[in-house]
CSV table of C-alpha atoms in Angstrom, one decimal:
chain,number,residue,atom,x,y,z
Q,1,MET,CA,0.0,0.1,0.0
Q,2,THR,CA,1.4,3.3,-0.9
Q,3,VAL,CA,1.7,5.8,1.8
Q,4,GLU,CA,0.7,9.3,0.9
Q,5,GLN,CA,3.2,12.0,1.6
Q,6,TYR,CA,2.1,15.6,2.5
Q,7,ASP,CA,4.1,18.8,3.5
Q,8,GLY,CA,3.0,20.1,7.1
Q,9,VAL,CA,4.0,24.0,6.9
Q,10,LEU,CA,2.7,26.7,4.6
Q,11,VAL,CA,4.3,30.0,5.2
Q,12,ASP,CA,4.0,32.6,2.7
Q,13,GLY,CA,2.3,30.0,0.1
Q,14,VAL,CA,5.4,28.0,0.1
Q,15,TRP,CA,5.2,24.3,1.1
Q,16,ARG,CA,7.8,22.8,3.3
Q,17,ARG,CA,8.1,19.9,5.5
Q,18,GLY,CA,8.5,21.5,8.8
Q,19,GLY,CA,11.3,21.2,11.4
Q,20,GLY,CA,9.4,18.8,13.6
Q,21,PRO,CA,8.9,14.9,13.5
Q,22,THR,CA,6.9,13.1,10.9
Q,23,VAL,CA,3.5,12.3,11.8
Q,24,ASP,CA,2.1,9.0,11.1
Q,25,VAL,CA,-1.7,9.3,10.2
Q,26,ILE,CA,-3.4,6.1,10.8
Q,27,ASP,CA,-6.6,4.9,9.2
Q,28,PRO,CA,-8.3,3.3,12.1
Q,29,ALA,CA,-10.7,0.9,10.3
Q,30,THR,CA,-7.4,-0.8,9.1
Q,31,GLU,CA,-4.8,0.2,12.0
Q,32,GLN,CA,-2.5,1.0,9.1
Q,33,VAL,CA,-0.7,4.0,8.2
Q,34,PHE,CA,-2.3,5.8,4.9
Q,35,ALA,CA,-0.3,9.2,5.1
Q,36,GLN,CA,2.6,10.9,6.5
Q,37,VAL,CA,2.8,14.7,7.2
Q,38,GLY,CA,5.6,16.9,8.4
Q,39,SER,CA,5.1,18.6,11.6
Q,40,GLY,CA,6.5,22.0,12.7
Q,41,SER,CA,9.3,23.3,15.0
Q,42,LEU,CA,8.9,26.5,17.1
Q,43,GLY,CA,10.8,28.3,14.3
Q,44,ASP,CA,8.1,27.4,12.0
Q,45,VAL,CA,5.6,29.0,14.2
Q,46,ASP,CA,7.6,32.2,14.2
Q,47,ASP,CA,8.0,32.2,10.3
Q,48,ALA,CA,4.2,31.7,10.0
Q,49,VAL,CA,3.2,34.4,12.3
Q,50,ALA,CA,5.3,36.8,10.7
Q,51,SER,CA,4.0,35.8,7.4
Q,52,ALA,CA,0.6,36.4,8.6
Q,53,GLY,CA,1.5,39.7,10.3
Q,54,ARG,CA,2.7,41.0,6.9
Q,55,ALA,CA,0.0,39.5,4.8
Q,56,GLN,CA,-2.5,41.2,7.3
Q,57,ARG,CA,-1.7,44.7,7.1
Q,58,GLU,CA,-2.5,44.4,3.2
Q,59,TRP,CA,-5.2,41.8,3.4
Q,60,SER,CA,-7.4,44.2,5.8
Q,61,ALA,CA,-7.1,46.9,3.4
Q,62,VAL,CA,-8.9,44.9,0.7
Q,63,PRO,CA,-12.9,45.7,0.2
Q,64,LEU,CA,-15.0,43.6,1.7
Q,65,ALA,CA,-16.7,42.7,-1.6
Q,66,ASP,CA,-13.6,41.3,-2.5
Q,67,ARG,CA,-12.9,39.1,0.3
Q,68,VAL,CA,-16.6,37.7,0.0
Q,69,ALA,CA,-15.7,37.0,-3.7
Q,70,VAL,CA,-12.8,35.1,-2.6
Q,71,VAL,CA,-14.8,33.1,0.0
Q,72,ARG,CA,-17.5,32.4,-2.5
Q,73,ARG,CA,-14.8,31.3,-5.0
Q,74,ILE,CA,-13.2,28.8,-2.3
Q,75,GLY,CA,-17.2,27.4,-1.2
Q,76,GLU,CA,-17.5,26.5,-4.9
Q,77,LEU,CA,-14.0,24.7,-5.2
Q,78,ILE,CA,-14.7,22.9,-1.8
Q,79,ALA,CA,-17.8,21.8,-3.6
Q,80,GLU,CA,-15.9,20.5,-6.6
Q,81,ARG,CA,-13.1,18.7,-4.6
Q,82,ALA,CA,-15.7,17.4,-1.8
Q,83,PRO,CA,-15.2,13.8,-3.0
Q,84,GLU,CA,-10.9,13.9,-2.2
Q,85,LEU,CA,-11.8,15.8,1.2
Q,86,ALA,CA,-14.4,13.1,2.0
Q,87,ARG,CA,-11.9,10.4,1.3
Q,88,VAL,CA,-9.1,11.9,3.4
Q,89,ARG,CA,-11.7,12.5,6.2
Q,90,SER,CA,-12.9,9.0,6.3
Q,91,ARG,CA,-9.4,7.6,6.2
Q,92,SER,CA,-8.3,9.8,9.0
Q,93,MET,CA,-10.8,9.3,11.5
Q,94,GLY,CA,-13.1,6.6,10.5
Q,95,ALA,CA,-16.2,8.5,9.3
Q,96,PRO,CA,-18.4,6.5,7.0
Q,97,TYR,CA,-17.6,8.0,3.3
Q,98,ALA,CA,-21.2,9.2,2.9
Q,99,SER,CA,-21.4,11.3,5.8
Q,100,SER,CA,-17.9,12.6,4.9
Q,101,LEU,CA,-18.9,13.9,1.8
Q,102,ALA,CA,-22.2,15.6,3.0
Q,103,LEU,CA,-20.0,17.2,6.0
Q,104,SER,CA,-17.0,18.3,3.4
Q,105,ASN,CA,-19.4,19.6,0.7
Q,106,SER,CA,-19.8,22.8,3.1
Q,107,ALA,CA,-21.8,24.9,1.0
Q,108,GLY,CA,-24.3,25.7,3.5
Q,109,LEU,CA,-21.9,27.0,5.9
Q,110,ILE,CA,-19.8,29.0,3.5
Q,111,ALA,CA,-23.4,30.6,2.5
Q,112,MET,CA,-23.9,31.5,6.2
Q,113,TYR,CA,-20.8,33.0,6.3
Q,114,VAL,CA,-21.4,35.1,3.3
Q,115,ASP,CA,-24.7,35.8,4.3
Q,116,THR,CA,-24.0,37.3,7.7
Q,117,ILE,CA,-20.9,39.2,7.2
Q,118,ALA,CA,-22.9,41.7,5.1
Q,119,ARG,CA,-25.0,42.2,8.4
Q,120,VAL,CA,-21.9,43.3,10.4
Q,121,GLN,CA,-21.9,46.9,10.6
Q,122,PHE,CA,-18.1,47.9,10.4
Q,123,GLU,CA,-18.9,51.7,10.8
Q,124,GLN,CA,-21.8,53.8,12.4
Q,125,VAL,CA,-22.5,57.2,13.7
Q,126,ARG,CA,-24.2,57.4,16.9
Q,127,ARG,CA,-25.7,60.7,18.3
Q,128,ASP,CA,-26.8,61.4,22.0
Q,129,ALA,CA,-27.1,64.0,24.4
Q,130,TYR,CA,-23.5,63.9,24.9
Q,131,GLY,CA,-22.3,64.6,21.3
Q,132,ASP,CA,-21.6,62.5,18.0
Q,133,SER,CA,-19.2,59.7,17.4
Q,134,LEU,CA,-18.1,57.4,15.1
Q,135,VAL,CA,-17.9,53.7,16.1
Q,136,VAL,CA,-15.5,51.7,13.8
Q,137,ARG,CA,-14.9,47.7,13.6
Q,138,ARG,CA,-11.7,46.7,12.6
Q,139,PRO,CA,-10.1,43.4,12.4
Q,140,VAL,CA,-8.1,42.4,15.4
Q,141,GLY,CA,-5.1,41.2,13.6
Q,142,VAL,CA,-3.1,37.8,13.5
Q,143,VAL,CA,-5.5,34.6,14.7
Q,144,ALA,CA,-4.3,31.3,15.9
Q,145,GLY,CA,-6.8,28.9,14.8
Q,146,ILE,CA,-6.3,25.5,16.8
Q,147,VAL,CA,-8.7,22.5,15.9
Q,148,PRO,CA,-9.4,19.1,17.1
Q,149,TRP,CA,-9.5,16.1,15.0
Q,150,ASN,CA,-13.0,15.0,14.8
Q,151,VAL,CA,-15.0,16.9,12.1
Q,152,PRO,CA,-12.2,17.6,9.5
Q,153,VAL,CA,-13.1,20.4,7.0
Q,154,ARG,CA,-15.8,21.9,8.7
Q,155,ASN,CA,-13.6,22.4,12.1
Q,156,GLU,CA,-10.8,24.5,10.0
Q,157,LEU,CA,-13.3,26.5,8.0
Q,158,LYS,CA,-14.9,27.8,11.2
Q,159,LYS,CA,-11.6,29.1,12.0
Q,160,THR,CA,-10.3,30.6,8.9
Q,161,ILE,CA,-13.4,31.6,6.7
Q,162,PRO,CA,-14.5,34.2,9.6
Q,163,SER,CA,-10.8,35.3,9.9
Q,164,ILE,CA,-10.6,36.1,6.1
Q,165,LEU,CA,-13.8,37.9,5.9
Q,166,THR,CA,-13.0,40.1,8.6
Q,167,GLY,CA,-9.6,41.4,7.3
Q,168,CYS,CA,-7.6,38.8,9.9
Q,169,SER,CA,-5.2,36.4,8.8
Q,170,VAL,CA,-4.6,33.2,10.6
Q,171,VAL,CA,-2.1,30.5,11.6
Q,172,LEU,CA,-4.1,27.4,11.1
Q,173,LYS,CA,-2.9,24.3,13.6
Q,174,PRO,CA,-4.6,21.0,12.5
Q,175,SER,CA,-4.7,18.0,15.0
Q,176,PRO,CA,-1.9,15.7,14.2
Q,177,GLU,CA,-4.5,12.8,14.4
Q,178,SER,CA,-6.2,14.3,11.1
Q,179,PRO,CA,-4.0,17.0,9.4
Q,180,VAL,CA,-4.4,16.0,5.7
Q,181,ALA,CA,-8.0,17.9,5.0
Q,182,GLY,CA,-6.3,21.1,6.4
Q,183,ALA,CA,-3.5,20.8,4.1
Q,184,LEU,CA,-6.0,20.3,1.2
Q,185,LEU,CA,-8.2,23.3,2.1
Q,186,MET,CA,-4.6,25.4,2.0
Q,187,GLU,CA,-4.3,24.4,-1.7
Q,188,VAL,CA,-8.3,25.2,-2.1
Q,189,PHE,CA,-7.6,28.9,-0.7
Q,190,ARG,CA,-4.7,29.4,-3.0
Q,191,ASP,CA,-6.7,28.4,-6.3
Q,192,ALA,CA,-9.4,30.6,-4.7
Q,193,GLY,CA,-7.2,33.4,-4.9
Q,194,LEU,CA,-6.1,34.2,-1.6
Q,195,PRO,CA,-2.9,36.0,-1.1
Q,196,ASP,CA,0.1,34.1,0.2
Q,197,GLY,CA,0.4,34.7,3.7
Q,198,VAL,CA,-3.2,35.3,4.7
Q,199,CYS,CA,-3.6,31.8,5.8
Q,200,ASN,CA,-0.8,29.7,6.9
Q,201,LEU,CA,-0.5,26.2,8.1
Q,202,VAL,CA,1.6,24.4,11.0
Q,203,VAL,CA,0.8,21.2,11.8
Q,204,GLY,CA,1.7,19.8,15.1
Q,205,GLY,CA,1.0,18.9,18.8
Q,206,ALA,CA,0.8,20.4,22.2
Q,207,ASP,CA,4.2,22.4,21.7
Q,208,VAL,CA,3.1,23.8,18.6
Q,209,GLY,CA,-0.1,24.9,20.1
Q,210,GLU,CA,1.4,26.6,22.8
Q,211,ALA,CA,4.0,28.4,20.9
Q,212,LEU,CA,1.0,30.0,18.8
Q,213,VAL,CA,-0.9,30.7,22.2
Q,214,THR,CA,2.1,32.7,23.5
Q,215,HIS,CA,3.6,34.4,20.9
Q,216,PRO,CA,3.3,38.2,21.1
Q,217,ASP,CA,2.2,38.7,17.5
Q,218,VAL,CA,-0.9,36.8,17.8
Q,219,GLN,CA,-3.9,38.7,18.8
Q,220,LYS,CA,-6.6,36.1,19.1
Q,221,VAL,CA,-6.8,32.3,19.8
Q,222,ALA,CA,-9.7,30.7,18.2
Q,223,PHE,CA,-9.7,27.1,19.5
Q,224,THR,CA,-12.2,23.8,19.8
Q,225,GLY,CA,-11.3,21.0,21.9
Q,226,SER,CA,-11.4,19.4,25.3
Q,227,THR,CA,-12.3,21.6,28.5
Q,228,ALA,CA,-8.8,20.7,30.0
Q,229,THR,CA,-7.0,22.2,27.0
Q,230,GLY,CA,-9.3,25.3,27.0
Q,231,ALA,CA,-8.4,26.3,30.3
Q,232,ARG,CA,-4.7,25.7,29.6
Q,233,ILE,CA,-4.9,28.0,26.7
Q,234,ALA,CA,-6.7,30.7,28.8
Q,235,GLU,CA,-3.8,30.4,31.3
Q,236,LEU,CA,-1.0,31.0,28.7
Q,237,ALA,CA,-3.1,33.8,27.2
Q,238,ALA,CA,-3.9,35.7,30.1
Q,239,PRO,CA,-0.6,37.8,30.5
Q,240,ARG,CA,-0.8,39.3,27.1
Q,241,LEU,CA,-4.7,39.7,27.4
Q,242,LYS,CA,-5.4,38.1,24.3
Q,243,ARG,CA,-8.8,37.7,22.7
Q,244,LEU,CA,-10.2,34.2,23.1
Q,245,GLN,CA,-12.8,31.9,21.4
Q,246,LEU,CA,-12.9,28.6,23.4
Q,247,GLU,CA,-15.6,26.2,21.8
Q,248,LEU,CA,-14.9,23.3,24.4
Q,249,GLY,CA,-16.4,20.0,26.0
Q,250,GLY,CA,-20.2,18.8,26.6
Q,251,LYS,CA,-22.2,16.4,28.1
Q,252,SER,CA,-25.5,17.5,26.4
Q,253,ALA,CA,-28.9,16.5,28.1
Q,254,ALA,CA,-32.0,15.6,26.3
Q,255,ILE,CA,-35.1,15.9,28.5
Q,256,VAL,CA,-37.8,13.6,27.4
Q,257,LEU,CA,-41.1,15.1,28.4
Q,258,PRO,CA,-44.1,12.5,29.3
Q,259,ASP,CA,-45.9,12.9,26.0
Q,260,ALA,CA,-43.0,13.1,23.7
Q,261,ASP,CA,-43.0,11.2,20.4
Q,262,LEU,CA,-40.6,8.5,21.3
Q,263,ASP,CA,-40.2,7.6,17.3
Q,264,LEU,CA,-39.0,11.1,17.3
Q,265,VAL,CA,-36.6,10.9,19.8
Q,266,GLY,CA,-35.1,7.9,18.8
Q,267,ARG,CA,-34.4,9.4,15.3
Q,268,SER,CA,-33.0,12.1,16.9
Q,269,LEU,CA,-30.5,10.3,19.1
Q,270,GLN,CA,-29.2,8.0,16.6
Q,271,ALA,CA,-28.4,11.2,14.5
Q,272,PHE,CA,-26.9,13.2,17.6
Q,273,GLY,CA,-26.5,10.8,20.0
Q,274,PHE,CA,-24.4,8.1,18.2
Q,275,GLY,CA,-23.8,10.5,15.1
Q,276,ASN,CA,-19.7,10.5,14.1
Q,277,THR,CA,-19.3,7.2,16.3
Q,278,GLY,CA,-20.1,9.8,19.4
Q,279,GLN,CA,-17.2,12.0,18.6
Q,280,ILE,CA,-19.2,15.3,18.4
Q,281,CYS,CA,-18.9,18.0,21.4
Q,282,ALA,CA,-22.4,18.5,21.3
Q,283,SER,CA,-23.9,15.1,21.2
Q,284,LEU,CA,-27.0,14.1,23.3
Q,285,THR,CA,-25.4,11.9,25.7
Q,286,ARG,CA,-27.6,11.8,28.8
Q,287,VAL,CA,-31.2,11.3,27.9
Q,288,LEU,CA,-33.9,12.1,31.0
Q,289,ALA,CA,-36.8,10.3,31.1
Q,290,PRO,CA,-39.9,10.1,33.1
Q,291,ARG,CA,-39.9,7.1,35.4
Q,292,ASP,CA,-43.3,6.0,34.2
Q,293,ARG,CA,-41.9,6.0,30.6
Q,294,TYR,CA,-38.4,4.9,31.3
Q,295,ASP,CA,-38.3,1.8,29.9
Q,296,ASP,CA,-40.1,2.6,26.8
Q,297,VAL,CA,-37.3,5.4,26.4
Q,298,VAL,CA,-34.7,2.8,26.9
Q,299,ALA,CA,-36.6,0.5,24.0
Q,300,ALA,CA,-36.7,3.4,21.8
Q,301,LEU,CA,-32.9,4.1,21.9
Q,302,VAL,CA,-32.1,0.3,22.0
Q,303,ALA,CA,-33.7,0.5,18.3
Q,304,ALA,CA,-32.0,3.6,17.4
Q,305,ALA,CA,-28.7,2.1,18.4
Q,306,ARG,CA,-29.6,-1.2,16.4
Q,307,ARG,CA,-30.3,0.6,13.4
Q,308,HIS,CA,-26.7,1.7,12.9
Q,309,VAL,CA,-24.6,-0.6,10.5
Q,310,VAL,CA,-21.3,-0.6,12.0
Q,311,GLY,CA,-18.2,-1.5,9.7
Q,312,ASP,CA,-15.9,-0.2,6.7
Q,313,PRO,CA,-16.3,3.4,6.6
Q,314,GLN,CA,-15.9,2.9,2.5
Q,315,ASP,CA,-19.1,0.7,2.4
Q,316,PRO,CA,-22.1,2.7,1.4
Q,317,ALA,CA,-24.3,0.6,3.9
Q,318,THR,CA,-22.0,1.8,6.8
Q,319,THR,CA,-23.5,4.3,9.0
Q,320,MET,CA,-21.1,4.2,11.8
Q,321,GLY,CA,-17.2,3.6,11.7
Q,322,PRO,CA,-14.5,3.1,14.2
Q,323,LEU,CA,-13.3,5.6,16.8
Q,324,VAL,CA,-10.3,7.7,16.0
Q,325,SER,CA,-7.5,5.8,17.8
Q,326,SER,CA,-6.9,2.9,20.2
Q,327,ARG,CA,-6.6,5.3,23.0
Q,328,GLN,CA,-9.8,6.6,22.6
Q,329,ARG,CA,-11.6,3.1,22.0
Q,330,ASP,CA,-10.0,2.1,25.3
Q,331,LYS,CA,-10.9,5.4,27.1
Q,332,VAL,CA,-14.7,4.7,25.9
Q,333,LEU,CA,-14.7,0.9,27.1
Q,334,GLY,CA,-13.1,1.7,30.2
Q,335,LEU,CA,-15.9,4.2,31.2
Q,336,VAL,CA,-18.3,1.7,30.2
Q,337,ARG,CA,-17.0,-0.7,32.5
Q,338,GLY,CA,-16.5,1.6,35.2
Q,339,ALA,CA,-20.4,2.5,34.8
Q,340,VAL,CA,-21.3,-1.2,35.3
Q,341,ASP,CA,-19.2,-1.2,38.3
Q,342,GLN,CA,-21.1,1.9,39.6
Q,343,GLY,CA,-24.4,0.2,39.1
Q,344,ALA,CA,-25.3,0.9,35.6
Q,345,VAL,CA,-26.9,-1.6,33.2
Q,346,ILE,CA,-25.7,-2.3,29.6
Q,347,ALA,CA,-28.7,-2.4,27.5
Q,348,CYS,CA,-27.4,-3.0,24.3
Q,349,GLY,CA,-23.8,-2.8,23.2
Q,350,GLY,CA,-20.8,-2.1,25.4
Q,351,SER,CA,-18.1,-3.8,23.8
Q,352,VAL,CA,-16.1,-4.5,20.4
Q,353,PRO,CA,-18.1,-6.1,17.6
Q,354,ASP,CA,-17.3,-9.6,17.3
Q,355,ASP,CA,-17.1,-9.5,13.6
Q,356,LEU,CA,-14.4,-6.4,13.6
Q,357,PRO,CA,-11.4,-7.6,15.1
Q,358,THR,CA,-9.4,-5.0,13.2
Q,359,GLY,CA,-10.0,-1.4,13.5
Q,360,TRP,CA,-10.9,0.7,16.8
Q,361,TYR,CA,-14.6,-0.3,16.7
Q,362,VAL,CA,-17.1,0.2,19.7
Q,363,GLU,CA,-20.8,-0.9,19.4
Q,364,PRO,CA,-23.2,1.7,19.8
Q,365,THR,CA,-24.1,1.4,23.5
Q,366,VAL,CA,-26.9,2.3,25.8
Q,367,LEU,CA,-26.8,2.4,29.4
Q,368,ARG,CA,-29.7,2.2,31.6
Q,369,ASP,CA,-30.2,2.7,35.6
Q,370,VAL,CA,-27.6,5.3,35.6
Q,371,THR,CA,-27.8,8.2,38.0
Q,372,SER,CA,-26.6,11.7,37.6
Q,373,GLY,CA,-23.7,11.2,39.9
Q,374,MET,CA,-22.1,8.4,38.4
Q,375,THR,CA,-18.7,9.1,36.4
Q,376,ILE,CA,-20.7,8.2,32.9
Q,377,ALA,CA,-23.1,10.7,33.7
Q,378,GLN,CA,-20.8,13.7,34.3
Q,379,GLU,CA,-17.8,12.9,32.3
Q,380,GLU,CA,-17.5,13.4,28.4
Q,381,VAL,CA,-16.9,9.9,26.8
Q,382,PHE,CA,-16.4,10.9,23.0
Q,383,GLY,CA,-17.7,7.9,21.9
Q,384,PRO,CA,-21.0,5.8,21.0
Q,385,VAL,CA,-22.6,5.7,24.6
Q,386,VAL,CA,-25.9,7.1,25.6
Q,387,VAL,CA,-26.9,6.9,29.0
Q,388,VAL,CA,-30.5,6.9,30.1
Q,389,ILE,CA,-31.4,8.9,33.5
Q,390,PRO,CA,-34.9,8.6,35.2
Q,391,TYR,CA,-36.7,11.6,36.8
Q,392,ASP,CA,-39.4,12.2,38.9
Q,393,ASP,CA,-41.0,15.7,37.9
Q,394,GLU,CA,-40.4,18.6,35.3
Q,395,ASP,CA,-38.5,20.3,38.0
Q,396,ASP,CA,-35.9,17.2,38.8
Q,397,ALA,CA,-35.4,16.6,35.0
Q,398,VAL,CA,-34.2,20.6,34.9
Q,399,ARG,CA,-32.1,19.8,37.9
Q,400,ILE,CA,-30.8,16.8,36.5
Q,401,ALA,CA,-30.1,18.5,33.0
Q,402,ASN,CA,-28.0,21.5,35.1
Q,403,ASP,CA,-26.0,19.1,37.4
Q,404,SER,CA,-23.2,19.2,35.2
Q,405,ARG,CA,-20.1,21.3,34.9
Q,406,TYR,CA,-20.9,21.2,31.3
Q,407,GLY,CA,-23.1,23.4,29.1
Q,408,LEU,CA,-22.8,23.7,25.7
Q,409,HIS,CA,-26.2,22.0,24.0
Q,410,GLY,CA,-29.3,20.4,24.8
Q,411,ALA,CA,-32.6,19.4,23.7
Q,412,VAL,CA,-36.0,18.7,25.0
Q,413,PHE,CA,-38.7,16.5,23.2
Q,414,GLY,CA,-42.4,17.2,24.1
Q,415,ALA,CA,-46.0,17.1,22.2
Q,416,ASP,CA,-46.2,20.8,23.1
Q,417,ASP,CA,-43.6,22.8,21.2
Q,418,ALA,CA,-43.9,26.1,23.1
Q,419,HIS,CA,-43.8,24.2,26.6
Q,420,ALA,CA,-40.8,22.3,25.2
Q,421,LEU,CA,-39.1,25.8,24.6
Q,422,ASP,CA,-40.1,27.0,28.3
Q,423,VAL,CA,-38.6,24.1,29.4
Q,424,ALA,CA,-35.5,24.5,27.2
Q,425,ARG,CA,-35.0,27.9,28.9
Q,426,ARG,CA,-34.3,26.5,32.2
Q,427,ILE,CA,-31.6,24.3,30.9
Q,428,GLU,CA,-28.1,26.1,31.5
Q,429,THR,CA,-26.5,25.8,28.1
Q,430,GLY,CA,-25.5,27.6,25.3
Q,431,THR,CA,-28.0,26.1,22.9
Q,432,ALA,CA,-30.8,24.0,22.8
Q,433,ALA,CA,-33.2,22.5,20.3
Q,434,VAL,CA,-37.0,21.8,20.5
Q,435,ASN,CA,-38.0,18.6,19.0
Q,436,SER,CA,-35.2,18.4,17.3
Q,437,PHE,CA,-31.2,17.5,17.9
Q,438,ASP,CA,-28.9,20.2,16.1
Q,439,ILE,CA,-28.9,24.2,15.9
Q,440,PRO,CA,-29.0,25.9,12.6
Q,441,VAL,CA,-25.6,27.3,11.6
Q,442,SER,CA,-26.8,30.9,11.4
Q,443,ALA,CA,-27.5,30.6,15.3
Q,444,PRO,CA,-24.4,31.7,17.4
Q,445,PHE,CA,-23.0,28.6,18.9
Q,446,GLY,CA,-21.0,28.2,22.0
Q,447,GLY,CA,-21.5,27.1,25.6
Q,448,VAL,CA,-21.7,28.4,29.0
Q,449,LYS,CA,-19.9,27.0,32.3
Q,450,GLY,CA,-17.1,24.4,31.5
Q,451,SER,CA,-17.8,24.6,27.7
Q,452,GLY,CA,-16.2,27.6,26.9
Q,453,VAL,CA,-16.3,31.5,25.9
Q,454,GLY,CA,-17.1,33.3,22.9
Q,455,ARG,CA,-19.6,32.1,20.2
Q,456,GLU,CA,-19.0,30.9,16.8
Q,457,ASN,CA,-21.4,31.3,13.5
Q,458,GLY,CA,-24.0,33.9,12.8
Q,459,VAL,CA,-23.3,37.5,13.2
Q,460,GLU,CA,-22.2,37.3,16.6
Q,461,GLY,CA,-19.3,34.8,15.5
Q,462,TYR,CA,-17.5,37.7,14.3
Q,463,ASP,CA,-17.5,39.6,17.6
Q,464,SER,CA,-13.8,38.5,18.7
Q,465,PHE,CA,-12.3,39.0,15.2
Q,466,LEU,CA,-13.2,42.5,15.4
Q,467,ASP,CA,-11.9,45.6,17.5
Q,468,TYR,CA,-14.2,48.6,18.4
Q,469,HIS,CA,-12.6,52.2,17.9
Q,470,SER,CA,-14.6,55.0,18.8
Q,471,TYR,CA,-14.1,58.8,17.5
Q,472,LYS,CA,-15.5,62.3,18.5
Q,473,LEU,CA,-17.0,64.0,15.7
Q,474,THR,CA,-18.1,67.7,15.3
Q,475,PRO,CA,-21.9,67.8,14.6
Q,476,ALA,CA,-21.2,68.8,11.0
Q,477,LEU,CA,-18.9,65.9,10.5
Q,478,ALA,CA,-21.5,63.7,11.8
Q,479,GLU,CA,-24.0,64.7,9.5
Q,480,ARG,CA,-21.3,64.5,6.6
Q,481,LEU,CA,-20.8,60.9,7.3
Q,482,GLU,CA,-24.7,59.8,7.9
Q,483,ALA,CA,-25.3,61.3,4.6
Q,484,GLU,CA,-22.3,59.3,2.9
Q,485,ALA,CA,-23.9,56.1,4.6
Q,486,LEU,CA,-27.3,56.7,3.2
Q,487,ARG,CA,-25.8,57.0,0.0
Q,488,ALA,CA,-23.9,54.1,-0.3
């Protein structure tokens, strides 16, 4: 088998292997190396940040319409190259090719960014009893974009596209587990006409990440990953008061009200409890069920789990592939064993499939008789494991949902949409869905409590990429600027 070779550092539009060690990218379905990627050294980080700083000064002066045109072209090229992006995504982290193709073709995400940047007010005249002022929003400068391995392509786009549109530049650090998609996207950006240096890339581990976070010429850190790593980033960034956008871990609860449609609950959790082999930060992994319907809810989730076809990601029939690594598989199985030791009962799954001895597979798993104090109900598993916790009444359900250090996502299922929304409003979380499982991309996404700070997506997703600058105006100048804005 031919092992694909990729450079791991892009600076000023020029690829190089990088001064760090070569990274083996392992296909989790075959346990074989399918690609090798260079990684960066601390010197490569310095070069990339310097390149981004030089490019940002010119890029920020480019009219917004021209920046938008480049992003539109990026979207077109991603659509054209979606099969190749899906292939490397599937082989890097084991996601079925069919779902990888849908996620890699990020036309909807790109369209959202183009639509929402048009609604950002970059200049505004304000007049009040104390006088007149001009409020201007300008790019913060160089952004460090640090992304995890779980959703290649989309993770990278969420850090790079807002940077490009706001006039920032970015140094992207993909995860060593799935760095190839980031490298391919850099080629897409170049072919779309993005100037050299506006987006640079350095593959690497924690040392590269920390060098980016502490670099004096990086003004903002945009990170998606674990809460522990996010806390470390905040600690490192604090002395220089860097802007932070941290999308961190979750342990999201789905409250099933007594009158909920259990078929809908099952379909939703099939997609967003077990989807991506459970490797989604916002997965609905805690299902809260009324005691008098507890067995019915468990049965609906078991049926949903068993509808998944676990197997070769390249097989069109497969709906669930392996976990990303042997370490991740062992962690998930260890948490399941620990839950059983604490009194939980395996309703289905809970082990490695008998017919898949090669690859880092785990059966879709439902655990019943779980209490909120169990480790499995408190820790982020990041695998295909859903726990079902009973509750006594609505207040008890809300209490259990909020009994978590996380607050990223949630859901409420019930026959009355308005009442379900009232319950959802009581959950301490950044986002929540009513009779559904996810949140539209035009809404701001992010968490509270241990799930992070700042927001991605929507108009609000640009906030941390832009600084406010205010200028006192004379009345005559204020009138003139208002008139020019109206003509524009």
